[in-house]
Amino acid sequence: MLAMNYRGPYRVRADHKPDPVIEHPGDAIVRVTRACICGSDLHLYHGLVPDTRVGHTFGHEFIGVVEEVGSSVQNLKVGDKVLVPFNIFCGSCTLCQHELYGNCHNTNAQSTAVGAIYGYSHTAGGYDGGQAEYVRVPMADVGPMVIPDDIHDDDAVLLTDALPTGYQAAEMGDIEEGDTVVVFGAGPVGIFAAKSAWLMGAGRVIVVDEVEYRLEFVKRYAQCEVVNFKEVKDMALHIKKMTDWVGADVCIDAVGCEAAGNTMQTITGVYTMMQAGSATVLHWCINSVRKGGNVSIVGVYGPTFNAVPIGNALNKGLTLRMNQASVRRHLPRLIEHIRAGRIDPKQIITHRVPLEEVSDAYHIFSSKLDNCIKTILVPPRANEVRAVKASVQH
Amino acid sequence: METRNDIVSANDQHDGHHAPGEHDGDGHVGHVHGHIAPRRPTRDQLQHIQGWGADLDRKNRPGVPMERTPPRFINVPDGDPAPQEQHVEVLVSTERPGRTPLFGSVQPPSGLSGAIRRLAFKSTENDVRHWLLLLLADRVNVVEGIGDDLAKGKVPNILAEMGIKSELKHNPAGLAKKVALGAAVIGVACYLMQRRGRRYR
């Protein structure tokens, strides 16, 4: 099959590799019809995530058609069109029993610090991802969801990560009516966090970024105020000024380890990797939020350590909440929002690229060329109608 | 963009009131005041926002409470998953009692990078050496990847893998700058090496 193939930092290509096979009675093989490049894929692409092996196929945002199922799969059948949440989870461990699917303890042998994620290095379990023609989907009875007929495929693929992550970011901010919410990052997750903040009753939503076209987009799409941090001398001071010197009620980090805006952080966090990524946005969040406020972190950081002003967080009495999104628990509500027209996720898609051109797709997204916000990769067999294979007995 | 970076207080923004303290560009407050609660917009003022308040009621928020049991929306399996059969080497964190029932089996460790990874997995995740060794292994693995390509008779097109076609199409000026900078660096390096060679001749 054709699949994205990681060759090293800033180097990926489309290559042929063996088709995935059923390895467990609970597995399914899904023929991918759409896969996105996520902002967090860029951390892998830039070589910042430990144990990213050459030959790995990225991609944790994908939808497709079930091609094979293992012997114990009961809830999916061959031919079902499914969206697959980025978390690989068992559904039965203590954490899954509490709907913390992003923290499942039964699917990642290689790290206890991270749940299992499709195509996100061996630190996240060592599963190939969906930027390919086919992908192995473990625990197929639990993770995937059959896409309702009235949900557009482009909306469905954004329900696998970007939208639920943005929504959970707002939810973890514990927004109350009239709150001022500052979202750092105008990428797809930040855009959806801004949109979700309004759903939860925010009184003001301010999005901060440095990329002009993204600020223009989010201002229009999420009806929010925007700040270009390149034009601001001090971010925390600026937010204080914008909020009557109090600070925001809620700050959301939708950027993570490659945040720009502070040269020293970039040098120590990105170029020399002396910390697990640039902590610029963590500083901005902690220092911009009001005393007693909430900081919600969904931007991804590496597994080692970051220099953050934890003393300020303590002295200000902040609540810090963070997690990988627990995608499955958000889906019913988010589908209601899409049906009600409160949110139209597919509007953020700017690029649709054949999988064969994955090298260019990554470069365009990484370098923010051509006003790119969200890229969908389309495998060559995406639209193929094939004779379905018989269920495979393990 | 008209709203961007205009220093507007919440009061100015929504009610047309003045900001509570006058301040200069460096943020120095002109006079002392005790105002700590910015006025909030009314519901009427927010009605134009698409979907505003649909999840104002916390019971509509799927993650409230944060930990919720039993799980909704999934088909809860009976007990732990059956163990997956292991056919390739899988490195296992020392911070757990054994392999997980499910695991990823792609790109098993091999070569020098594999040896470094095995060494890394002798230490805990709590030990920073674990992660630093894995990063080292990743870099070694890149060189191995080029070697593998060459061994298969494939010369990797590194510029194509880096997306040079899209750079040329969407950012030709930036590409020209990078090429010029690269040429300058190489030129200076060559010149210095030549000078050094002459000195020791």
XYZ file of C-alpha atoms in Angstrom:
595
model
C 0.000 0.000 0.000
C 0.988 3.625 -0.310
C 1.790 5.331 2.976
C 3.469 8.395 4.358
C 6.988 7.438 5.411
C 9.042 9.448 7.934
C 12.714 9.633 6.947
C 14.022 12.160 9.471
C 13.390 15.721 10.655
C 11.697 17.729 7.870
C 11.819 14.701 5.543
C 8.813 12.594 4.652
C 7.728 10.848 1.470
C 5.040 8.583 0.098
C 6.292 5.009 -0.153
C 4.958 1.554 -0.650
C 4.928 -0.664 2.434
C 3.180 -3.910 3.367
C -0.544 -3.729 4.101
C -1.391 -3.887 7.814
C -2.824 -7.147 9.092
C -5.152 -8.196 11.885
C -2.894 -8.762 14.887
C -5.537 -9.191 17.559
C -9.089 -10.559 17.472
C -10.358 -7.062 18.332
C -8.646 -5.367 15.381
C -10.104 -4.007 12.197
C -8.380 -2.921 9.005
C -9.713 0.363 7.708
C -9.260 1.678 4.167
C -8.555 5.349 4.688
C -10.621 7.818 2.691
C -9.372 11.027 4.269
C -6.542 11.810 6.680
C -5.538 15.176 8.058
C -2.164 16.570 8.974
C -2.465 17.781 12.539
C -0.460 20.604 14.097
C 0.945 18.083 16.536
C 2.204 15.978 13.602
C 4.588 18.853 13.031
C 6.313 18.127 16.352
C 7.096 14.666 14.962
C 7.990 16.097 11.556
C 10.462 18.456 13.212
C 12.079 15.615 15.142
C 11.048 16.798 18.589
C 9.265 13.698 19.885
C 11.558 10.995 21.287
C 11.401 7.527 19.683
C 10.093 8.642 16.309
C 11.472 5.865 14.141
C 12.415 6.083 10.479
C 9.731 4.329 8.447
C 6.917 5.389 10.773
C 3.624 6.439 9.212
C 2.025 9.424 10.925
C -1.635 10.319 10.999
C -4.046 10.293 13.912
C -6.928 12.115 12.208
C -8.568 9.852 9.674
C -11.799 8.287 8.509
C -12.352 5.313 6.266
C -14.215 2.163 5.406
C -13.891 -1.086 7.361
C -12.217 -3.676 5.130
C -11.576 -6.531 7.570
C -12.510 -7.313 11.140
C -10.986 -9.661 13.698
C -12.900 -12.620 15.100
C -14.118 -10.892 18.258
C -15.389 -7.682 16.651
C -19.146 -7.462 17.000
C -20.137 -3.854 16.607
C -18.508 -3.082 13.271
C -18.928 -4.835 10.000
C -17.075 -4.791 6.731
C -18.217 -1.840 4.661
C -19.030 0.441 7.613
C -17.861 4.005 7.147
C -16.147 5.033 10.372
C -14.436 7.939 12.014
C -11.593 6.831 14.247
C -10.747 8.897 17.341
C -7.024 9.510 17.669
C -6.864 7.738 21.035
C -6.251 3.999 20.982
C -8.017 2.726 24.074
C -9.314 -0.494 25.552
C -12.568 0.693 27.116
C -12.108 -1.517 30.158
C -9.194 -0.241 32.259
C -9.850 2.032 35.230
C -9.092 5.142 33.223
C -11.345 4.199 30.338
C -14.039 3.377 32.880
C -13.853 7.053 33.844
C -14.042 8.200 30.220
C -10.393 9.213 30.218
C -9.773 7.478 26.912
C -6.697 9.546 26.185
C -5.046 7.992 29.220
C -5.804 4.300 28.626
C -3.347 2.065 30.464
C -3.732 -1.042 28.308
C -2.575 0.008 24.862
C 0.871 1.588 25.173
C 3.593 -0.765 26.368
C 6.399 1.682 25.738
C 5.446 4.554 27.959
C 3.298 5.092 31.007
C 3.451 8.850 30.565
C 1.455 8.844 27.344
C -1.672 7.073 26.128
C -1.611 5.324 22.770
C -2.110 7.424 19.644
C -2.165 6.399 15.991
C 1.016 7.307 14.145
C 2.533 9.337 16.904
C 5.924 7.723 17.578
C 6.759 4.738 19.746
C 6.463 6.948 22.795
C 2.754 6.948 21.955
C 2.638 3.197 21.474
C 4.312 2.422 18.146
C 1.203 2.124 15.994
C 1.307 3.269 12.378
C -1.134 6.036 11.551
C -3.741 6.802 8.956
C -1.800 8.810 6.392
C -1.878 5.672 4.317
C -4.224 3.599 2.237
C -4.912 1.168 5.067
C -4.482 1.243 8.823
C -4.763 -1.242 11.652
C -7.408 -0.131 14.141
C -7.117 -1.958 17.484
C -10.133 -2.385 19.775
C -12.455 -1.788 16.866
C -15.555 -2.403 18.966
C -14.675 0.479 21.248
C -12.889 3.305 19.427
C -14.373 3.888 15.978
C -17.805 5.362 15.428
C -19.963 4.730 12.373
C -20.379 8.087 10.639
C -24.024 9.152 10.628
C -25.439 9.608 7.120
C -26.064 13.308 7.605
C -22.509 14.112 8.679
C -20.194 15.229 5.884
C -16.930 13.322 5.574
C -14.927 16.536 5.957
C -16.705 17.255 9.236
C -16.233 13.646 10.343
C -12.479 13.729 9.883
C -12.261 16.859 12.010
C -14.231 15.066 14.723
C -11.356 12.632 15.204
C -9.140 15.194 16.952
C -9.087 18.890 16.088
C -12.660 19.765 17.032
C -12.905 17.613 20.192
C -9.496 18.865 21.335
C -10.507 22.492 20.871
C -13.822 21.822 22.577
C -12.186 20.040 25.499
C -9.733 22.921 25.828
C -12.651 25.278 26.391
C -14.385 22.790 28.655
C -11.313 22.386 30.849
C -11.253 26.162 31.192
C -14.485 25.778 33.162
C -15.906 28.854 31.431
C -18.670 30.758 33.191
C -21.098 33.205 31.648
C -19.392 36.417 30.621
C -15.827 35.157 31.109
C -12.974 36.594 29.109
C -11.184 33.744 27.372
C -7.799 34.125 25.712
C -6.801 31.406 23.269
C -3.132 31.253 22.340
C -2.763 29.801 18.864
C -4.912 30.303 15.761
C -4.292 26.863 14.316
C -7.200 24.437 13.894
C -7.369 23.545 17.601
C -7.185 27.188 18.687
C -9.877 28.110 16.172
C -12.190 25.421 17.536
C -11.352 26.356 21.135
C -12.409 29.931 20.394
C -15.630 28.745 18.809
C -16.314 26.413 21.749
C -15.687 29.161 24.296
C -18.723 31.004 22.915
C -20.818 27.834 23.169
C -19.973 27.768 26.875
C -21.067 31.345 27.377
C -17.872 33.382 27.211
C -18.306 37.142 27.230
C -15.156 37.887 25.297
C -12.891 35.666 23.215
C -9.454 36.866 22.206
C -7.171 34.792 19.969
C -3.419 35.401 19.889
C -1.079 34.342 17.089
C 1.547 35.809 14.796
C 0.264 34.545 11.460
C -1.791 37.256 9.859
C -3.958 35.145 7.564
C -4.895 32.822 10.409
C -5.862 35.767 12.590
C -8.020 37.107 9.773
C -9.660 33.707 9.425
C -10.371 33.136 13.111
C -11.684 36.650 13.543
C -14.268 35.974 10.873
C -14.955 32.303 11.644
C -15.106 32.520 15.437
C -16.324 36.119 15.682
C -13.548 36.930 18.117
C -10.996 39.650 18.808
C -7.452 38.965 17.702
C -3.968 40.008 18.759
C -0.788 39.606 16.755
C 1.885 39.008 19.365
C 4.598 40.285 17.053
C 3.088 43.718 17.435
C 2.940 43.559 21.218
C 5.793 44.388 23.534
C 4.714 42.178 26.412
C 1.901 39.671 26.044
C 0.825 39.454 29.686
C 0.808 43.215 30.034
C -1.231 43.544 26.870
C -3.862 41.118 28.114
C -3.993 42.950 31.443
C -4.589 46.208 29.600
C -7.327 44.601 27.528
C -9.061 43.327 30.663
C -9.113 46.362 32.936
C -5.812 45.253 34.504
C -7.353 42.116 35.932
C -6.259 39.445 33.486
C -8.298 36.941 31.546
C -10.585 34.553 33.383
C -9.407 31.656 31.266
C -6.272 31.174 29.175
C -5.933 28.301 26.731
C -2.653 26.972 25.344
C -3.447 25.632 21.886
C 0.128 25.839 20.657
C 2.458 23.554 22.607
C 6.134 22.925 22.310
C 6.993 24.938 19.201
C 5.638 28.254 20.335
C 7.335 31.315 18.898
C 7.500 34.681 20.630
C 10.481 34.333 22.934
C 13.941 33.825 21.491
C 15.418 32.269 24.622
C 12.568 29.758 24.837
C 12.958 28.918 21.169
C 16.693 28.358 21.542
C 16.421 26.230 24.683
C 13.193 24.451 23.798
C 13.325 23.913 20.048
C 16.850 24.360 18.678
C 18.918 22.827 21.497
C 16.160 20.765 23.140
C 17.378 21.634 26.611
C 13.716 21.576 27.639
C 10.758 19.703 26.229
C 9.822 22.477 23.847
C 9.422 26.202 24.080
C 7.392 27.130 27.160
C 6.497 30.576 25.826
C 2.745 30.035 25.797
C 2.789 28.442 29.237
C 4.422 31.637 30.517
C 1.883 33.777 28.723
C -1.030 31.739 30.056
C 0.098 31.773 33.657
C 1.053 35.425 33.593
C -1.959 36.681 31.617
C -4.725 34.935 33.519
C -6.313 36.632 36.506
C -5.746 35.538 40.082
C -7.874 32.475 40.741
C -8.287 31.954 37.000
C -8.070 28.797 34.926
C -5.386 27.696 32.511
C -6.239 24.938 30.068
C -3.452 23.234 28.152
C -3.975 21.107 25.064
C -0.795 22.108 23.220
C 1.550 19.136 23.170
C 4.876 19.117 25.030
C 7.650 16.547 25.146
C 8.146 14.103 27.986
C 11.070 15.687 29.834
C 10.699 19.082 31.501
C 9.910 22.725 30.894
C 10.870 25.850 32.779
C 7.528 27.373 33.752
C 6.602 30.039 36.335
C 4.940 27.584 38.658
C 5.444 29.977 41.598
C 3.205 32.518 39.897
C 0.602 29.823 39.332
C 0.734 28.982 43.027
C 0.643 32.543 44.262
C -2.182 33.479 41.920
C -4.195 30.455 42.996
C -4.602 29.182 39.476
C -6.271 26.011 38.352
C -4.233 24.273 35.670
C -5.998 21.617 33.657
C -4.608 19.682 30.747
C -5.031 16.434 28.897
C -5.149 14.781 25.552
C -8.723 14.988 24.386
C -10.969 12.118 25.315
C -12.492 12.190 21.855
C -15.166 9.521 22.144
C -17.031 11.193 24.991
C -17.381 14.459 23.062
C -18.711 13.046 19.817
C -22.479 12.945 20.494
C -22.588 16.538 21.714
C -20.361 17.831 18.923
C -22.483 16.097 16.318
C -25.507 17.864 17.829
C -23.687 21.178 17.423
C -22.879 20.411 13.787
C -26.454 19.389 13.066
C -27.779 22.533 14.732
C -25.484 24.656 12.594
C -23.675 26.091 15.594
C -20.361 24.974 14.221
C -19.245 24.108 10.694
C -15.870 22.390 11.092
C -15.103 21.791 7.419
C -14.765 25.515 6.788
C -11.236 25.386 8.182
C -10.032 22.992 5.474
C -7.872 24.904 3.033
C -5.925 22.173 1.235
C -6.797 18.795 -0.225
C -3.696 16.962 -1.395
C -3.157 13.490 -2.881
C -1.224 11.226 -0.524
C 1.451 10.911 -3.206
C 2.331 14.570 -2.563
C 2.710 14.193 1.179
C 6.194 15.806 1.219
C 4.810 19.038 -0.184
C 1.715 18.866 1.996
C 3.860 18.716 5.147
C 6.112 21.508 3.978
C 3.190 23.787 3.101
C 1.550 23.187 6.479
C 4.780 23.428 8.448
C 5.930 26.634 6.764
C 2.401 28.096 6.669
C 2.590 28.645 2.926
C -0.350 29.361 0.661
C -2.552 30.490 3.599
C -2.724 26.915 4.851
C -4.874 26.175 7.883
C -5.880 22.536 7.546
C -4.738 19.945 5.040
C -6.525 16.767 4.069
C -4.569 13.958 2.457
C -6.507 11.788 0.052
C -5.136 8.277 -0.571
C -5.342 6.950 -4.129
C -7.954 4.335 -3.245
C -10.100 6.687 -1.208
C -12.997 6.695 -3.621
C -12.624 3.173 -4.851
C -15.632 0.946 -4.465
C -14.200 -2.461 -3.849
C -15.632 -5.893 -3.333
C -15.600 -6.303 0.415
C -13.454 -9.031 1.833
C -14.919 -11.661 4.093
C -14.368 -11.200 7.793
C -11.083 -12.658 8.825
C -11.004 -15.199 11.566
C -8.053 -14.741 13.826
C -7.540 44.597 11.424
C -9.390 47.107 13.459
C -9.640 45.323 16.800
C -6.140 43.937 16.870
C -3.807 45.514 19.340
C -6.012 48.447 20.040
C -5.766 48.608 23.785
C -9.422 48.443 24.622
C -10.719 47.755 28.075
C -13.705 45.503 28.572
C -15.717 48.559 29.552
C -14.717 50.456 26.434
C -15.359 47.450 24.326
C -18.842 46.752 25.472
C -20.275 49.738 27.255
C -18.375 52.671 25.976
C -16.986 53.527 29.408
C -13.479 54.720 29.951
C -10.712 52.429 31.086
C -10.241 52.615 34.860
C -6.615 53.707 34.809
C -4.773 55.809 32.337
C -1.592 54.178 31.212
C 1.299 54.924 28.953
C 2.764 52.582 26.372
C 4.887 50.779 28.941
C 1.916 49.944 31.031
C 2.545 52.328 33.905
C -0.688 53.207 35.601
C -1.297 56.917 35.884
C -3.238 56.763 39.122
C -4.146 54.244 41.763
C -7.548 52.635 41.673
C -9.225 49.646 43.241
C -11.269 48.437 40.308
C -10.772 44.704 39.883
C -13.827 43.441 38.062
C -14.276 44.343 34.413
C -17.901 44.774 33.430
C -19.255 41.842 31.492
C -21.375 41.995 28.357
C -25.050 41.231 28.695
C -26.759 38.301 27.000
C -28.381 40.686 24.562
C -24.998 41.972 23.517
C -23.873 38.414 22.751
C -26.876 37.204 20.804
C -25.173 37.810 17.469
C -22.562 35.172 18.313
C -23.415 31.940 16.530
C -24.309 29.242 19.084
C -23.611 31.449 22.090
C -24.420 29.784 25.388
C -25.563 26.442 23.954
C -23.386 24.717 26.551
C -23.710 27.301 29.275
C -25.477 24.724 31.365
C -22.751 22.434 32.633
C -24.896 19.358 32.250
C -24.583 19.841 28.484
C -20.810 19.612 28.689
C -19.677 16.043 28.016
C -16.559 16.335 30.183
C -18.344 17.537 33.317
C -17.623 15.908 35.686
C -14.097 15.290 34.482
C -14.152 11.651 35.510
C -17.451 10.041 34.807
C -18.337 6.430 35.308
C -19.714 4.173 33.919
C -18.600 5.319 30.484
C -21.259 6.497 28.072
C -21.265 6.242 24.298
C -18.985 3.195 23.972
C -19.636 -0.512 23.976
C -17.947 -1.376 27.247
C -16.064 -4.665 26.858
C -16.252 -7.469 29.402
C -12.924 -7.381 31.194
C -9.462 -6.626 29.881
C -8.632 -7.338 26.249
C -7.090 -10.713 25.407
C -3.324 -10.408 25.082
C -2.023 -9.698 21.600
C 0.475 -12.239 20.282
C 3.989 -10.898 20.047
C 5.911 -11.567 16.838
C 8.476 -8.784 16.921
C 10.615 -7.193 19.603
C 8.650 -4.620 21.591
C 10.425 -2.456 24.123
C 8.513 -2.114 27.368
C 8.608 0.699 29.888
C 10.231 -0.313 33.157
C 7.500 1.616 34.919
C 4.940 -1.100 34.334
C 4.846 -4.755 35.351
C 4.894 -6.175 31.815
C 3.644 -5.722 28.307
C 0.206 -4.212 27.796
C -2.506 -6.481 26.314
C -2.452 -4.337 23.145
C 0.693 -2.867 21.658
C 2.113 -1.391 18.478
C 4.329 -3.704 16.474
C 5.661 -1.502 13.691
C 9.332 -0.590 13.164
C 10.851 -2.903 15.785
C 14.267 -1.785 17.065
C 17.171 -2.695 14.813
C 20.780 -1.775 14.141
C 22.736 0.716 16.202
C 19.663 2.842 16.876
C 17.929 -0.279 18.169
C 20.821 -0.982 20.525
C 20.617 2.580 21.862
C 16.871 2.237 22.294
C 17.300 -1.022 24.214
C 19.752 0.777 26.470
C 17.297 3.648 26.919
C 14.604 1.216 27.995
C 16.809 -0.018 30.837
C 16.164 3.267 32.608
C 12.837 4.564 33.802
C 10.771 7.263 32.132
C 11.466 9.296 35.240
C 15.158 9.299 34.337
C 15.910 11.977 31.750
C 18.624 9.761 30.242
C 15.856 7.520 28.946
C 14.514 10.300 26.734
C 17.886 11.712 25.742
C 19.053 8.283 24.579
C 15.864 7.885 22.562
C 16.478 11.225 20.874
C 20.047 10.149 20.115
C 18.732 6.890 18.671
C 16.339 8.864 16.463
C 19.227 10.819 14.951
C 21.285 7.662 14.397
C 18.214 6.091 12.824
C 18.084 8.887 10.239
C 21.578 7.990 9.023
C 20.608 4.309 9.029
C 17.564 5.203 6.937
C 19.747 6.787 4.268
C 21.990 3.716 4.367
C 18.955 1.436 3.950
C 17.774 3.429 0.952
C 21.199 3.219 -0.693
C 21.458 -0.494 0.078
C 18.172 -0.978 -1.797
C 19.583 0.961 -4.748
C 17.445 4.003 -4.020
C 19.121 7.374 -3.749
C 16.868 9.412 -1.470
C 15.746 12.663 -3.018
C 16.191 14.657 0.146
C 15.129 17.981 -1.341
C 11.908 16.446 -2.660
C 11.291 14.836 0.738
C 11.620 18.285 2.285
C 8.959 19.637 -0.075
C 11.147 21.811 -2.287
C 8.512 21.750 -5.039
C 5.996 23.518 -2.819
C 8.648 25.950 -1.572
C 9.460 26.846 -5.157
C 5.803 27.298 -5.987
C 4.640 29.206 -2.936
C 7.751 30.868 -1.575
C 10.290 31.392 -4.389
C 11.741 34.493 -2.734
C 12.268 32.625 0.522
C 13.876 29.751 -1.326
C 16.212 32.136 -3.139
C 17.165 33.672 0.203
C 17.872 30.245 1.694
C 19.967 29.240 -1.313
C 21.918 32.502 -1.145
C 22.473 32.089 2.589
C 23.543 28.478 2.156
C 25.930 29.410 -0.648
C 27.390 32.207 1.468
C 27.953 29.887 4.439
C 29.579 27.249 2.235
C 31.675 29.923 0.504
C 32.949 31.336 3.789
C 33.670 27.842 5.114
C 35.627 26.957 1.944
C 37.551 30.209 2.112
C 38.484 29.682 5.765
C 39.542 26.100 5.140
C 41.659 27.201 2.192
C 43.336 29.895 4.295
C 43.984 27.416 7.078
C 45.465 24.950 4.567
C 47.814 27.638 3.191
C 48.959 28.623 6.676
C 50.076 25.078 7.533
C 51.664 24.375 4.149
